[in-house]
PDB file of C-alpha atoms in Angstrom:
ATOM      1  CA  VAL A   1       0.000   0.000   0.000  1.00  0.00           C
ATOM      2  CA  GLN A   2       1.257   3.441  -0.899  1.00  0.00           C
ATOM      3  CA  LEU A   3      -0.033   6.913  -0.198  1.00  0.00           C
ATOM      4  CA  GLN A   4       1.918   9.717  -1.827  1.00  0.00           C
ATOM      5  CA  ALA A   5       0.985  13.260  -0.832  1.00  0.00           C
ATOM      6  CA  SER A   6       1.896  16.350  -2.829  1.00  0.00           C
ATOM      7  CA  GLY A   7       0.845  19.913  -3.486  1.00  0.00           C
ATOM      8  CA  GLY A   8       2.149  21.732  -0.452  1.00  0.00           C
ATOM      9  CA  GLY A   9       3.788  25.114  -0.716  1.00  0.00           C
ATOM     10  CA  LEU A  10       3.901  28.705   0.417  1.00  0.00           C
ATOM     11  CA  VAL A  11       0.721  30.771   0.142  1.00  0.00           C
ATOM     12  CA  ARG A  12      -0.447  34.104   1.502  1.00  0.00           C
ATOM     13  CA  ALA A  13      -3.216  34.368   4.060  1.00  0.00           C
ATOM     14  CA  GLY A  14      -6.566  34.315   2.330  1.00  0.00           C
ATOM     15  CA  GLY A  15      -5.227  32.232  -0.517  1.00  0.00           C
ATOM     16  CA  SER A  16      -6.037  28.718  -1.693  1.00  0.00           C
ATOM     17  CA  LEU A  17      -4.119  25.505  -2.179  1.00  0.00           C
ATOM     18  CA  LYS A  18      -5.047  21.992  -3.285  1.00  0.00           C
ATOM     19  CA  LEU A  19      -3.297  18.959  -1.853  1.00  0.00           C
ATOM     20  CA  SER A  20      -3.275  15.611  -3.639  1.00  0.00           C
ATOM     21  CA  CYS A  21      -2.574  12.090  -2.481  1.00  0.00           C
ATOM     22  CA  ALA A  22      -2.070   9.146  -4.841  1.00  0.00           C
ATOM     23  CA  ALA A  23      -3.387   5.979  -3.179  1.00  0.00           C
ATOM     24  CA  SER A  24      -2.573   2.478  -4.413  1.00  0.00           C
ATOM     25  CA  GLY A  25      -2.137  -1.134  -3.348  1.00  0.00           C
ATOM     26  CA  ARG A  26      -5.606  -2.103  -2.135  1.00  0.00           C
ATOM     27  CA  THR A  27      -9.187  -0.937  -1.920  1.00  0.00           C
ATOM     28  CA  PHE A  28     -10.064   1.482   0.851  1.00  0.00           C
ATOM     29  CA  GLY A  29     -13.223   2.249   2.763  1.00  0.00           C
ATOM     30  CA  SER A  30     -12.346   5.749   3.861  1.00  0.00           C
ATOM     31  CA  TYR A  31      -9.569   8.300   3.765  1.00  0.00           C
ATOM     32  CA  ALA A  32      -8.561  11.393   5.658  1.00  0.00           C
ATOM     33  CA  TRP A  33      -6.194  14.292   6.018  1.00  0.00           C
ATOM     34  CA  PHE A  34      -4.315  15.181   9.185  1.00  0.00           C
ATOM     35  CA  ARG A  35      -1.866  17.945   9.954  1.00  0.00           C
ATOM     36  CA  GLN A  36       0.934  18.593  12.375  1.00  0.00           C
ATOM     37  CA  ALA A  37       2.042  22.107  13.174  1.00  0.00           C
ATOM     38  CA  PRO A  38       5.580  22.731  14.444  1.00  0.00           C
ATOM     39  CA  GLY A  39       5.901  21.654  18.054  1.00  0.00           C
ATOM     40  CA  LYS A  40       2.356  20.291  18.213  1.00  0.00           C
ATOM     41  CA  GLU A  41       0.626  16.943  17.974  1.00  0.00           C
ATOM     42  CA  ARG A  42      -0.900  15.650  14.783  1.00  0.00           C
ATOM     43  CA  ASP A  43      -4.527  16.749  14.418  1.00  0.00           C
ATOM     44  CA  PHE A  44      -7.456  15.486  12.389  1.00  0.00           C
ATOM     45  CA  VAL A  45      -8.508  17.752   9.507  1.00  0.00           C
ATOM     46  CA  ALA A  46     -11.111  15.938   7.383  1.00  0.00           C
ATOM     47  CA  ALA A  47     -12.324  12.482   6.415  1.00  0.00           C
ATOM     48  CA  SER A  48     -14.553  10.924   3.794  1.00  0.00           C
ATOM     49  CA  SER A  49     -16.006   7.549   3.034  1.00  0.00           C
ATOM     50  CA  TRP A  50     -14.620   6.194  -0.214  1.00  0.00           C
ATOM     51  CA  ARG A  51     -17.804   6.891  -2.162  1.00  0.00           C
ATOM     52  CA  GLY A  52     -18.179  10.305  -0.568  1.00  0.00           C
ATOM     53  CA  GLU A  53     -21.550   9.853   1.118  1.00  0.00           C
ATOM     54  CA  LYS A  54     -20.095  10.502   4.558  1.00  0.00           C
ATOM     55  CA  LYS A  55     -17.767  13.360   5.408  1.00  0.00           C
ATOM     56  CA  ASP A  56     -16.331  14.747   8.601  1.00  0.00           C
ATOM     57  CA  TYR A  57     -14.464  18.014   9.183  1.00  0.00           C
ATOM     58  CA  ALA A  58     -12.634  19.503  12.109  1.00  0.00           C
ATOM     59  CA  ASP A  59     -14.387  22.623  13.351  1.00  0.00           C
ATOM     60  CA  SER A  60     -11.326  24.716  12.552  1.00  0.00           C
ATOM     61  CA  VAL A  61     -11.602  24.020   8.811  1.00  0.00           C
ATOM     62  CA  LYS A  62     -15.358  23.700   8.235  1.00  0.00           C
ATOM     63  CA  GLY A  63     -16.527  25.903   5.399  1.00  0.00           C
ATOM     64  CA  ARG A  64     -12.956  26.480   4.206  1.00  0.00           C
ATOM     65  CA  PHE A  65     -11.605  23.028   3.316  1.00  0.00           C
ATOM     66  CA  LYS A  66     -13.167  20.382   1.114  1.00  0.00           C
ATOM     67  CA  ILE A  67     -12.149  16.722   0.970  1.00  0.00           C
ATOM     68  CA  GLY A  68     -12.722  14.669  -2.142  1.00  0.00           C
ATOM     69  CA  ARG A  69     -11.515  12.006  -4.547  1.00  0.00           C
ATOM     70  CA  GLY A  70     -11.048  11.834  -8.269  1.00  0.00           C
ATOM     71  CA  ASN A  71     -13.903  10.190 -10.173  1.00  0.00           C
ATOM     72  CA  THR A  72     -11.767   7.846 -12.216  1.00  0.00           C
ATOM     73  CA  ASP A  73      -8.699   7.256 -10.138  1.00  0.00           C
ATOM     74  CA  ASN A  74      -7.499   6.853  -6.585  1.00  0.00           C
ATOM     75  CA  THR A  75      -6.273  10.398  -6.160  1.00  0.00           C
ATOM     76  CA  LEU A  76      -7.416  11.962  -2.927  1.00  0.00           C
ATOM     77  CA  TYR A  77      -7.739  15.722  -2.581  1.00  0.00           C
ATOM     78  CA  LEU A  78      -7.904  18.420   0.066  1.00  0.00           C
ATOM     79  CA  GLN A  79      -9.024  21.742  -1.368  1.00  0.00           C
ATOM     80  CA  MET A  80      -8.106  24.521   1.034  1.00  0.00           C
ATOM     81  CA  ALA A  81      -9.424  28.077   0.816  1.00  0.00           C
ATOM     82  CA  SER A  82      -9.318  31.203   2.971  1.00  0.00           C
ATOM     83  CA  LEU A  83      -6.069  29.951   4.416  1.00  0.00           C
ATOM     84  CA  LYS A  84      -4.831  31.361   7.704  1.00  0.00           C
ATOM     85  CA  PRO A  85      -1.326  31.427   9.207  1.00  0.00           C
ATOM     86  CA  GLU A  86      -2.552  28.920  11.800  1.00  0.00           C
ATOM     87  CA  ASP A  87      -3.133  26.438   8.964  1.00  0.00           C
ATOM     88  CA  THR A  88       0.639  26.181   8.566  1.00  0.00           C
ATOM     89  CA  ALA A  89       1.563  22.537   9.109  1.00  0.00           C
ATOM     90  CA  LEU A  90       2.806  19.309   7.615  1.00  0.00           C
ATOM     91  CA  TYR A  91      -0.251  17.681   6.022  1.00  0.00           C
ATOM     92  CA  PHE A  92      -0.656  13.900   5.847  1.00  0.00           C
ATOM     93  CA  CYS A  93      -3.089  11.738   3.934  1.00  0.00           C
ATOM     94  CA  ALA A  94      -4.316   8.503   5.491  1.00  0.00           C
ATOM     95  CA  ALA A  95      -6.639   5.632   4.621  1.00  0.00           C
ATOM     96  CA  ARG A  96      -8.215   2.533   6.087  1.00  0.00           C
ATOM     97  CA  ALA A  97     -10.337  -0.422   5.082  1.00  0.00           C
ATOM     98  CA  GLU A  98     -13.716   0.805   6.330  1.00  0.00           C
ATOM     99  CA  TRP A  99     -15.594   3.962   7.220  1.00  0.00           C
ATOM    100  CA  SER A 100     -15.776   4.736  10.931  1.00  0.00           C
ATOM    101  CA  PRO A 101     -16.778   7.863  12.847  1.00  0.00           C
ATOM    102  CA  ARG A 102     -13.561   7.475  14.826  1.00  0.00           C
ATOM    103  CA  ARG A 103     -10.854   9.892  13.844  1.00  0.00           C
ATOM    104  CA  ASP A 104      -7.882   8.101  15.293  1.00  0.00           C
ATOM    105  CA  ASP A 105      -7.480   4.613  13.839  1.00  0.00           C
ATOM    106  CA  TYR A 106      -6.117   5.037  10.340  1.00  0.00           C
ATOM    107  CA  ILE A 107      -3.726   2.311   9.296  1.00  0.00           C
ATOM    108  CA  TYR A 108      -2.143   3.554   6.104  1.00  0.00           C
ATOM    109  CA  TRP A 109      -0.266   6.840   5.989  1.00  0.00           C
ATOM    110  CA  GLY A 110       1.483   8.925   3.401  1.00  0.00           C
ATOM    111  CA  GLN A 111       4.463  11.144   3.953  1.00  0.00           C
ATOM    112  CA  GLY A 112       3.713  14.753   4.773  1.00  0.00           C
ATOM    113  CA  THR A 113       3.539  17.727   2.459  1.00  0.00           C
ATOM    114  CA  LEU A 114       4.338  21.111   3.960  1.00  0.00           C
ATOM    115  CA  VAL A 115       1.886  23.997   3.791  1.00  0.00           C
ATOM    116  CA  THR A 116       3.109  27.411   4.901  1.00  0.00           C
ATOM    117  CA  VAL A 117       0.683  30.326   5.114  1.00  0.00           C
ATOM    118  CA  SER A 118       2.258  33.762   5.436  1.00  0.00           C
ATOM    119  CA  SER A 119       0.486  36.691   7.062  1.00  0.00           C
TER     120      SER A 119
END
């Protein structure tokens, strides 16, 4: 199983950025994005069932971030808008075999992609 995240970069506050994650190696039931700011623990950002009928967002990103998946491939996305300096973090994609309302038991992880939001 491989999850390969990309798309991070430097953006000004108020700007937008789209992260991608190429998933391969098995079928998945759900996927998610997490982030880890410097000196802090890794936090949940958003999750989706594989077909997209169930979604979950952290309060801090609701209305600004959108999680999704490509229609014809296993590319996972995190569309981020109205970015704030506090969104600066290393962003990770993750996946697991089934959907669950739990936010903490993902098995498969990609490497991080760094997002830096300047004020």
